Short mmCIF file of C-alpha atoms in Angstrom, two decimals:
data_model
loop_
_atom_site.label_atom_id
_atom_site.label_comp_id
_atom_site.label_asym_id
_atom_site.label_seq_id
_atom_site.Cartn_x
_atom_site.Cartn_y
_atom_site.Cartn_z
CA UNK A 723 10.13 -28.85 -7.66
CA UNK A 724 7.74 -27.98 -10.72
CA UNK A 725 4.29 -27.28 -9.75
CA UNK A 726 1.03 -25.93 -11.48
CA UNK A 727 -2.11 -24.38 -10.18
CA UNK A 728 -5.28 -23.63 -12.19
CA UNK A 729 -8.85 -22.45 -11.71
CA UNK A 730 -11.69 -21.89 -14.08
CA UNK A 731 -11.22 -18.30 -12.72
CA UNK A 732 -8.01 -16.49 -12.86
CA UNK A 733 -7.63 -12.78 -13.07
CA UNK A 734 -5.36 -12.63 -16.09
CA UNK A 735 -4.97 -9.59 -18.66
CA UNK A 736 -7.56 -7.57 -17.21
CA UNK A 737 -10.42 -10.59 -17.36
CA UNK A 738 -11.65 -13.40 -15.29
CA UNK A 739 -11.06 -16.61 -17.47
CA UNK A 740 -9.69 -20.32 -16.98
CA UNK A 741 -5.91 -20.57 -16.65
CA UNK A 742 -3.11 -22.90 -15.62
CA UNK A 743 0.21 -21.67 -14.21
CA UNK A 744 3.44 -23.71 -14.32
CA UNK A 745 5.97 -22.49 -11.90
CA UNK A 746 9.35 -23.70 -10.26
CA UNK A 747 9.39 -23.57 -6.47
CA UNK A 748 13.30 -23.42 -6.82
CA UNK A 749 13.65 -20.37 -8.82
CA UNK A 750 10.30 -18.76 -7.52
CA UNK A 751 9.39 -17.90 -11.13
CA UNK A 752 6.41 -18.53 -13.43
CA UNK A 753 7.32 -20.77 -16.15
CA UNK A 754 4.36 -20.67 -18.27
CA UNK A 755 0.64 -19.36 -18.35
CA UNK A 756 -1.68 -21.59 -20.25
CA UNK A 757 -5.15 -19.89 -21.16
CA UNK A 758 -7.07 -22.85 -20.22
CA UNK A 759 -7.81 -25.20 -17.15
CA UNK A 760 -5.34 -28.16 -17.86
CA UNK A 761 -7.12 -31.45 -16.78
CA UNK A 762 -3.72 -33.25 -15.34
CA UNK A 763 0.08 -33.12 -15.11
CA UNK A 764 0.00 -35.38 -18.57
CA UNK A 765 -1.06 -32.66 -20.97
CA UNK A 766 1.21 -32.37 -23.57
CA UNK A 767 1.72 -28.84 -22.98
CA UNK A 768 3.24 -29.11 -19.61
CA UNK A 769 4.83 -32.85 -19.86
CA UNK A 770 8.26 -31.42 -20.73
CA UNK A 771 8.44 -29.51 -17.26
CA UNK A 772 8.14 -32.53 -15.10
CA UNK A 773 5.40 -31.39 -12.96
CA UNK A 774 5.15 -33.04 -9.80
CA UNK A 775 2.26 -31.32 -8.03
CA UNK A 776 -1.07 -29.84 -9.69
CA UNK A 777 -3.74 -28.00 -7.73
CA UNK A 778 -6.94 -27.19 -9.40
CA UNK A 779 -8.46 -24.76 -6.90
CA UNK A 780 -11.93 -24.27 -9.01
CA UNK A 781 -14.39 -22.61 -8.01
CA UNK A 782 -11.96 -20.45 -5.90
CA UNK A 783 -9.93 -17.46 -7.66
CA UNK A 784 -6.42 -17.19 -8.50
CA UNK A 785 -5.27 -13.60 -8.44
CA UNK A 786 -1.58 -11.99 -8.59
CA UNK A 787 -0.20 -11.20 -5.25
CA UNK A 788 -0.95 -7.97 -4.00
CA UNK A 789 1.59 -5.06 -3.79
CA UNK A 790 0.83 -2.79 -0.64
CA UNK A 791 3.13 0.44 -1.66
CA UNK A 792 2.29 2.43 1.69
CA UNK A 793 2.90 0.51 4.98
CA UNK A 794 4.75 1.68 8.21
CA UNK A 795 6.44 -1.15 9.90
CA UNK A 796 8.14 1.01 12.30
CA UNK A 797 11.18 -1.11 12.97
CA UNK A 798 13.63 -0.19 14.21
CA UNK A 799 12.99 2.14 17.21
CA UNK A 800 9.23 1.89 17.68
CA UNK A 801 8.96 -1.85 17.43
CA UNK A 802 6.22 -1.57 20.27
CA UNK A 803 4.01 -0.10 17.60
CA UNK A 804 4.71 -2.82 14.74
CA UNK A 805 7.59 -4.84 13.46
CA UNK A 806 8.49 -6.72 10.03
CA UNK A 807 7.38 -10.15 11.43
CA UNK A 808 3.94 -8.95 12.57
CA UNK A 809 3.28 -6.72 9.72
CA UNK A 810 4.46 -8.85 6.97
CA UNK A 811 2.37 -11.74 8.52
CA UNK A 812 -0.63 -9.38 8.57
CA UNK A 813 0.21 -8.67 4.80
CA UNK A 814 0.61 -12.23 3.72
CA UNK A 815 -2.74 -13.10 5.28
CA UNK A 816 -4.60 -10.85 2.94
CA UNK A 817 -2.92 -11.92 -0.03
CA UNK A 818 -0.08 -9.16 -0.33
CA UNK A 819 3.15 -10.37 -1.47
CA UNK A 820 5.10 -7.25 -1.65
CA UNK A 821 5.04 -4.53 1.00
CA UNK A 822 6.82 -0.89 0.47
CA UNK A 823 8.03 0.29 3.92
CA UNK A 824 7.81 3.80 4.69
CA UNK A 825 10.61 5.82 5.97
CA UNK A 826 9.32 7.50 9.22
CA UNK A 827 7.87 6.16 12.41
CA UNK A 828 11.20 3.92 12.55
CA UNK A 829 14.22 5.45 14.67
CA UNK A 830 16.17 6.36 12.75
CA UNK A 831 14.10 7.16 9.80
CA UNK A 832 15.17 6.03 6.37
CA UNK A 833 16.89 9.39 5.46
CA UNK A 834 20.44 8.54 5.09
CA UNK A 835 22.58 5.57 3.90
CA UNK A 836 23.82 4.80 7.45
CA UNK A 837 19.96 5.04 8.88
CA UNK A 838 18.97 2.71 6.03
CA UNK A 839 21.54 0.00 6.84
CA UNK A 840 20.12 0.13 10.39
CA UNK A 841 17.00 -0.64 8.81
CA UNK A 842 17.89 -3.55 6.73
CA UNK A 843 19.89 -5.12 9.82
CA UNK A 844 16.36 -5.13 11.73
CA UNK A 845 14.47 -6.64 8.50
CA UNK A 846 16.93 -9.38 7.87
CA UNK A 847 15.23 -12.74 8.52
CA UNK A 848 12.07 -11.46 9.54
CA UNK A 849 9.74 -10.72 6.54
CA UNK A 850 6.95 -13.08 5.49
CA UNK A 851 6.49 -11.44 2.45
CA UNK A 852 8.93 -9.29 0.09
CA UNK A 853 9.81 -5.72 1.24
CA UNK A 854 11.01 -2.58 -0.59
CA UNK A 855 11.57 0.59 0.94
CA UNK A 856 11.06 4.31 0.62
CA UNK A 857 13.53 6.94 1.55
CA UNK A 858 12.77 10.14 3.38
CA UNK A 859 12.68 13.61 2.42
CA UNK A 860 13.65 16.01 5.24
CA UNK A 861 15.22 19.52 5.27
CA UNK A 862 18.80 18.10 6.16
CA UNK A 863 19.12 15.37 3.64
CA UNK A 864 19.22 16.61 0.13
CA UNK A 865 22.74 15.28 -0.49
CA UNK A 866 21.65 11.82 0.89
CA UNK A 867 18.98 11.30 -1.99
CA UNK A 868 21.41 9.82 -4.87
CA UNK A 869 23.35 7.66 -2.36
CA UNK A 870 20.17 6.19 -1.07
CA UNK A 871 18.95 5.49 -4.86
CA UNK A 872 22.42 3.34 -5.45
CA UNK A 873 21.53 1.24 -2.22
CA UNK A 874 18.10 0.34 -3.74
CA UNK A 875 15.30 2.74 -2.03
CA UNK A 876 12.51 3.10 -4.58
CA UNK A 877 11.85 6.70 -4.06
CA UNK A 878 11.38 9.41 -1.21
CA UNK A 879 8.57 10.58 0.83
CA UNK A 880 8.16 14.03 2.20
CA UNK A 881 5.59 15.88 4.44
CA UNK A 882 4.41 19.56 3.79
CA UNK A 883 3.33 19.84 7.39
CA UNK A 884 3.98 18.42 10.73
CA UNK A 885 4.74 14.43 10.40
CA UNK A 886 3.77 13.96 14.17
CA UNK A 887 7.60 12.55 14.77
CA UNK A 888 10.08 15.07 15.63
CA UNK A 889 12.78 13.06 13.73
CA UNK A 890 10.86 13.80 10.42
CA UNK A 891 10.27 17.37 9.97
CA UNK A 892 8.37 18.95 7.15
CA UNK A 893 9.85 20.08 3.94
CA UNK A 894 8.87 23.32 1.73
CA UNK A 895 8.72 24.40 -1.76
CA UNK A 896 12.34 25.36 -1.84
CA UNK A 897 13.50 21.80 -0.88
CA UNK A 898 10.89 20.05 -3.29
CA UNK A 899 12.54 22.06 -6.46
CA UNK A 900 15.83 21.21 -5.05
CA UNK A 901 15.02 17.39 -4.55
CA UNK A 902 13.50 17.31 -7.96
CA UNK A 903 16.66 18.69 -9.64
CA UNK A 904 18.92 16.31 -7.54
CA UNK A 905 16.98 13.24 -8.87
CA UNK A 906 16.70 14.59 -12.38
CA UNK A 907 17.19 11.86 -14.95
CA UNK A 908 17.15 9.06 -12.14
CA UNK A 909 14.51 6.18 -11.90
CA UNK A 910 12.86 7.40 -8.70
CA UNK A 911 9.98 8.86 -7.38
CA UNK A 912 9.08 11.62 -5.09
CA UNK A 913 5.93 11.04 -2.79
CA UNK A 914 4.26 13.63 -0.76
CA UNK A 915 1.84 13.78 2.28
CA UNK A 916 -0.16 16.63 0.74
CA UNK A 917 -1.44 18.67 3.62
CA UNK A 918 -0.52 22.14 4.33
CA UNK A 919 -2.21 24.87 6.53
CA UNK A 920 -1.45 28.16 4.41
CA UNK A 921 -4.11 30.21 6.68
CA UNK A 922 -2.98 28.92 10.30
CA UNK A 923 -6.42 27.35 11.09
CA UNK A 924 -7.22 28.04 14.78
CA UNK A 925 -7.79 24.74 16.86
CA UNK A 926 -11.48 23.62 16.78
CA UNK A 927 -13.18 24.26 20.19
CA UNK A 928 -15.83 21.82 20.16
CA UNK A 929 -15.87 18.43 22.01
CA UNK A 930 -12.68 16.61 21.27
CA UNK A 931 -14.40 13.26 21.91
CA UNK A 932 -16.57 13.96 18.53
CA UNK A 933 -15.08 13.18 15.19
CA UNK A 934 -16.53 16.42 13.42
CA UNK A 935 -14.34 18.37 16.07
CA UNK A 936 -11.21 16.65 14.75
CA UNK A 937 -12.53 17.00 11.05
CA UNK A 938 -12.71 20.69 11.21
CA UNK A 939 -9.17 20.93 12.12
CA UNK A 940 -7.96 19.34 8.73
CA UNK A 941 -10.26 20.64 6.06
CA UNK A 942 -10.01 19.88 2.32
CA UNK A 943 -7.99 22.94 1.74
CA UNK A 944 -5.02 21.62 3.40
CA UNK A 945 -4.91 19.02 0.66
CA UNK A 946 -5.90 21.23 -2.15
CA UNK A 947 -3.07 23.90 -0.93
CA UNK A 948 -0.42 21.33 -0.73
CA UNK A 949 -1.05 19.67 -4.14
CA UNK A 950 -1.04 23.06 -5.66
CA UNK A 951 2.13 23.77 -4.27
CA UNK A 952 3.52 20.39 -5.43
CA UNK A 953 2.08 21.00 -8.82
CA UNK A 954 3.51 24.23 -9.13
CA UNK A 955 6.94 22.99 -8.07
CA UNK A 956 6.57 19.96 -10.89
CA UNK A 957 5.45 22.66 -13.46
CA UNK A 958 8.46 25.02 -12.63
CA UNK A 959 10.99 22.29 -12.81
CA UNK A 960 9.70 20.52 -15.84
CA UNK A 961 10.09 24.04 -17.74
CA UNK A 962 13.76 23.52 -16.73
CA UNK A 963 14.53 19.98 -17.24
CA UNK A 964 11.74 18.51 -19.44
CA UNK A 965 11.19 14.96 -19.23
CA UNK A 966 14.23 14.38 -16.83
CA UNK A 967 12.15 15.25 -13.87
CA UNK A 968 11.30 12.29 -11.47
CA UNK A 969 7.90 11.27 -11.25
CA UNK A 970 5.67 12.83 -8.41
CA UNK A 971 2.94 10.92 -6.32
CA UNK A 972 0.33 12.12 -3.80
CA UNK A 973 -0.09 9.45 -0.99
CA UNK A 974 -3.37 9.11 0.77
CA UNK A 975 -5.58 11.56 -0.96
CA UNK A 976 -8.67 11.94 0.82
CA UNK A 977 -10.61 14.81 -0.47
CA UNK A 978 -12.69 14.90 -3.41
CA UNK A 979 -11.90 18.40 -3.88
CA UNK A 980 -8.49 17.46 -4.88
CA UNK A 981 -9.36 15.27 -7.83
CA UNK A 982 -9.68 18.12 -10.34
CA UNK A 983 -6.14 19.46 -9.32
CA UNK A 984 -4.65 15.92 -10.04
CA UNK A 985 -6.66 15.38 -13.34
CA UNK A 986 -5.81 19.02 -14.75
CA UNK A 987 -2.09 18.32 -14.16
CA UNK A 988 -2.27 14.80 -15.86
CA UNK A 989 -4.01 16.74 -18.80
CA UNK A 990 -1.20 18.90 -19.07
CA UNK A 991 1.30 16.13 -19.37
CA UNK A 992 2.89 16.49 -15.71
CA UNK A 993 4.22 13.19 -14.41
CA UNK A 994 1.72 13.12 -11.34
CA UNK A 995 -0.16 9.98 -9.85
CA UNK A 996 -2.26 9.71 -6.74
CA UNK A 997 -3.42 6.97 -4.50
CA UNK A 998 -6.15 6.71 -2.00
CA UNK A 999 -6.72 4.31 0.93
CA UNK A 1000 -8.94 1.53 1.99
CA UNK A 1001 -10.63 3.51 4.91
CA UNK A 1002 -11.36 6.52 2.71
CA UNK A 1003 -13.31 4.26 0.22
CA UNK A 1004 -15.07 2.24 3.04
CA UNK A 1005 -16.16 4.55 5.97
CA UNK A 1006 -17.88 7.95 6.18
CA UNK A 1007 -17.40 10.53 8.78
CA UNK A 1008 -21.11 10.24 9.81
CA UNK A 1009 -20.54 6.58 10.70
CA UNK A 1010 -17.61 7.23 13.07
CA UNK A 1011 -18.91 7.05 16.71
CA UNK A 1012 -17.96 9.48 19.56
CA UNK A 1013 -14.64 8.54 21.15
CA UNK A 1014 -13.68 6.02 18.43
CA UNK A 1015 -10.18 7.34 17.94
CA UNK A 1016 -9.34 4.19 16.00
CA UNK A 1017 -10.67 5.98 13.23
CA UNK A 1018 -8.36 8.89 13.28
CA UNK A 1019 -5.91 9.36 10.52
CA UNK A 1020 -4.51 12.24 8.44
CA UNK A 1021 -5.69 13.27 6.12
CA UNK A 1022 -9.01 12.58 7.80
CA UNK A 1023 -11.83 10.38 6.74
CA UNK A 1024 -14.24 12.80 5.13
CA UNK A 1025 -18.35 12.25 4.52
CA UNK A 1026 -20.22 10.01 2.49
CA UNK A 1027 -20.34 12.03 -0.58
CA UNK A 1028 -16.70 12.33 -0.60
CA UNK A 1029 -16.47 8.72 -0.08
CA UNK A 1030 -18.41 8.11 -3.21
CA UNK A 1031 -16.41 10.84 -5.30
CA UNK A 1032 -13.19 8.92 -4.52
CA UNK A 1033 -14.62 5.90 -6.16
CA UNK A 1034 -15.79 7.73 -8.85
CA UNK A 1035 -11.97 9.21 -9.31
CA UNK A 1036 -10.64 5.64 -9.15
CA UNK A 1037 -12.83 4.32 -12.24
CA UNK A 1038 -11.91 7.51 -14.21
CA UNK A 1039 -8.30 6.86 -13.65
CA UNK A 1040 -7.58 10.09 -11.58
CA UNK A 1041 -6.58 7.95 -8.91
CA UNK A 1042 -4.55 4.89 -9.97
CA UNK A 1043 -3.84 2.88 -6.77
CA UNK A 1044 -5.36 1.82 -3.51
CA UNK A 1045 -3.13 1.10 -0.34
CA UNK A 1046 -3.49 0.80 3.29
CA UNK A 1047 -1.37 3.44 4.78
CA UNK A 1048 -0.96 0.80 7.55
CA UNK A 1049 0.00 3.23 10.33
CA UNK A 1050 -0.26 1.22 13.90
CA UNK A 1051 0.61 2.23 17.05
CA UNK A 1052 0.14 1.52 20.96
CA UNK A 1053 -3.37 1.60 22.34
CA UNK A 1054 -1.96 4.41 24.87
CA UNK A 1055 -1.31 6.42 21.89
CA UNK A 1056 -4.72 6.09 20.69
CA UNK A 1057 -6.05 7.58 23.84
CA UNK A 1058 -8.85 5.07 24.00
CA UNK A 1059 -9.77 5.63 27.92
CA UNK A 1060 -10.53 9.44 26.99
CA UNK A 1061 -11.26 9.01 23.45
CA UNK A 1062 -9.89 12.45 22.68
CA UNK A 1063 -9.54 12.79 18.75
CA UNK A 1064 -7.31 15.86 19.09
CA UNK A 1065 -4.60 14.15 21.28
CA UNK A 1066 -5.02 10.50 19.89
CA UNK A 1067 -2.42 9.28 17.52
CA UNK A 1068 -3.46 9.36 13.89
CA UNK A 1069 -3.42 6.06 11.83
CA UNK A 1070 -5.45 3.11 10.65
CA UNK A 1071 -4.25 -0.48 10.89
CA UNK A 1072 -5.18 -2.28 7.77
CA UNK A 1073 -2.56 -4.34 6.07
CA UNK A 1074 -4.23 -7.33 4.62
CA UNK A 1075 -7.63 -6.35 4.45
CA UNK A 1076 -7.77 -4.42 1.17
CA UNK A 1077 -9.01 -7.41 -0.95
CA UNK A 1078 -12.04 -8.47 0.99
CA UNK A 1079 -12.87 -4.98 1.92
CA UNK A 1080 -12.66 -3.52 -1.61
CA UNK A 1081 -14.73 -6.74 -3.03
CA UNK A 1082 -17.23 -6.20 -0.20
CA UNK A 1083 -17.90 -2.72 -1.12
CA UNK A 1084 -18.67 -3.30 -4.85
CA UNK A 1085 -15.22 -3.53 -6.58
CA UNK A 1086 -14.67 -5.95 -9.46
CA UNK A 1087 -11.82 -8.45 -9.15
CA UNK A 1088 -10.37 -7.13 -12.12
CA UNK A 1089 -10.42 -3.65 -10.72
CA UNK A 1090 -8.77 -4.70 -7.45
CA UNK A 1091 -5.96 -6.32 -9.31
CA UNK A 1092 -5.55 -3.10 -11.31
CA UNK A 1093 -5.34 -0.89 -8.36
CA UNK A 1094 -3.88 -3.02 -5.76
CA UNK A 1095 -1.30 -5.05 -7.77
CA UNK A 1096 -0.53 -4.01 -11.36
CA UNK A 1097 -0.44 -0.15 -10.88
CA UNK A 1098 1.04 -0.45 -7.21
CA UNK A 1099 3.85 -2.57 -8.86
CA UNK A 1100 4.32 0.27 -11.71
CA UNK A 1101 4.38 2.90 -9.05
CA UNK A 1102 7.35 1.42 -7.45
CA UNK A 1103 8.78 0.43 -10.67
CA UNK A 1104 8.57 -3.57 -9.94
CA UNK A 1105 6.06 -4.35 -12.74
CA UNK A 1106 9.05 -6.40 -14.43
CA UNK A 1107 8.77 -9.15 -11.83
CA UNK A 1108 5.61 -8.28 -9.69
CA UNK A 1109 1.97 -7.57 -9.90
CA UNK A 1110 1.03 -9.80 -12.89
CA UNK A 1111 0.92 -13.50 -13.93
CA UNK A 1112 3.09 -13.53 -16.56
CA UNK A 1113 5.78 -16.00 -17.73
CA UNK A 1114 9.26 -14.93 -16.08
CA UNK A 1115 7.73 -13.11 -13.29
CA UNK A 1116 7.77 -14.01 -9.60
CA UNK A 1117 5.37 -16.82 -8.80
CA UNK A 1118 3.38 -14.63 -6.38
CA UNK A 1119 -0.45 -15.23 -6.35
CA UNK A 1120 -3.12 -15.78 -3.89
CA UNK A 1121 -6.29 -17.97 -3.85
CA UNK A 1122 -9.59 -16.11 -2.99
CA UNK A 1123 -12.76 -17.44 -1.95
CA UNK A 1124 -15.38 -14.79 -3.03
CA UNK A 1125 -18.37 -16.89 -1.50
CA UNK A 1126 -16.88 -17.17 1.97
CA UNK A 1127 -17.79 -14.56 4.78
CA UNK A 1128 -15.43 -13.32 7.55
CA UNK A 1129 -15.77 -10.98 10.41
CA UNK A 1130 -12.68 -8.99 11.42
CA UNK A 1131 -11.71 -8.99 15.13
CA UNK A 1132 -9.15 -7.33 17.15
CA UNK A 1133 -8.32 -10.59 18.73
CA UNK A 1134 -7.60 -12.23 15.70
CA UNK A 1135 -5.59 -9.93 13.63
CA UNK A 1136 -1.91 -10.35 13.25
CA UNK A 1137 -0.80 -7.00 14.02
CA UNK A 1138 1.29 -6.34 17.09
CA UNK A 1139 -1.03 -4.12 18.52
CA UNK A 1140 -4.33 -5.87 17.92
CA UNK A 1141 -6.54 -2.63 17.25
CA UNK A 1142 -8.24 -1.63 14.06
CA UNK A 1143 -11.20 0.61 12.92
CA UNK A 1144 -12.67 -2.32 11.38
CA UNK A 1145 -13.19 -4.48 14.42
CA UNK A 1146 -16.68 -6.24 13.97
CA UNK A 1147 -17.11 -5.53 10.58
CA UNK A 1148 -18.38 -8.58 8.31
CA UNK A 1149 -16.89 -9.02 4.86
CA UNK A 1150 -17.48 -10.99 1.66
CA UNK A 1151 -14.56 -13.01 0.56
CA UNK A 1152 -11.36 -14.58 2.13
CA UNK A 1153 -7.82 -14.97 0.99
CA UNK A 1154 -7.45 -18.96 1.50
CA UNK A 1155 -3.86 -19.25 0.19
CA UNK A 1156 -0.94 -16.95 -0.49
CA UNK A 1157 2.16 -17.83 -2.33
CA UNK A 1158 5.46 -16.07 -2.53
CA UNK A 1159 7.86 -17.31 -5.34
CA UNK A 1160 5.97 -20.33 -5.62
CA UNK A 1161 6.11 -21.40 -1.88
CA UNK A 1162 3.06 -21.21 0.38
CA UNK A 1163 3.59 -18.54 2.90
CA UNK A 1164 0.10 -18.46 4.32
CA UNK A 1165 -3.26 -20.96 4.43
CA UNK A 1166 -6.17 -19.43 6.26
CA UNK A 1167 -6.59 -22.62 8.31
CA UNK A 1168 -3.10 -23.69 8.99
CA UNK A 1169 -1.53 -20.20 9.49
CA UNK A 1170 1.77 -18.96 8.21
CA UNK A 1171 5.08 -20.88 7.05
CA UNK A 1172 7.25 -21.85 9.56
CA UNK A 1173 10.04 -19.94 7.83
CA UNK A 1174 10.12 -16.34 6.85
CA UNK A 1175 10.62 -16.23 3.01
CA UNK A 1176 10.28 -12.66 2.25
CA UNK A 1177 13.26 -11.03 0.58
CA UNK A 1178 14.47 -7.48 0.62
CA UNK A 1179 14.12 -5.64 -2.61
CA UNK A 1180 17.19 -3.81 -2.81
CA UNK A 1181 17.75 -3.05 -6.66
CA UNK A 1182 19.82 0.05 -7.46
CA UNK A 1183 17.62 2.80 -8.70
CA UNK A 1184 20.07 4.77 -10.71
#
């Protein structure tokens, strides 16, 4: 079936303007984009398509489907934390049409082809949005990197300090240099959880139920030291291999003190980018209550001045993407009864919240599309089909009511474990509908589509 959707407000080419989109529900592709709001299906510009259905959603806003490139779905192995069904349903409810699954917290982690096959078997038939995959960087899998690219992983993530799970150990500068060499000339990406303790910090001795105690255990220098190591490796290998070195990406940057390092590396022409997260942009350390371990994450949420500086870093294009780092766990692991920040699992559940969160906190719609759709699609090399409303692209888009209000409630979230730091927060704006390849996968009143229509993205990366 050929359909049309239009509005007086469509986020298109970096602007909000009238437009009409013609798309095929069968092929899942956008057939034409008309930069006007068409009156009806008899319009001469669309009559040859045989349009059967037309939805004018004015005054609501049409935006490209969002791409969240940092999501932990944890399946197989830790499916009591999250799973493909619940995680992708949560994503779809927030207008996210593509997520990229992180390689750790599942058992086995995505560090070998055999492990990746187990991941794909677990995901098959369970996804309400499209899912791509990151592979992992661990000390034992250097020879597995190129084979994994042939099976379609978009790139590889590693930790420079303890990941929190024993099956995903940290790597060092020697490994980073070797990984860059192994992947030189490949269309891949190296991602880093950039924290390291080069000075062997002592554990804070203050009250473990106070957030400030946890914050002291992960100071800014953890991030700046780690990023300095990564940039040094990139400098060294770039001198050897030139433009053949793979791009490098810093995940979930939380410290404003790291912004200058990223900026200077970019100015020197090094292929490095960085992201931040919804929680670092919307929560300040001063506002985190005692025992509220739902706010614990790593790197940590820092103070209000830092929060504002991250917004500035985004608008100066030092940071280029915003993601959820959806990292759920069971309530028991959050240690809710004791509220001990030092022993609780670190991670915030937020996939699907990004659009209304950023809009509520002052981001323009054009900025949100740039940070959460266009640039995330570019980061994972899917910008030939995702992240934009363009002819020939996947018909992934959302309808957003910017006048509606909503209140996040643990009871109503779609996560497997109904627990988030945003419980009780009132937001402006709500996703009304989400379309994946032209098919409705979520409506805020009617819920999700009966069938899981998401596909696994497995393009070889060689």
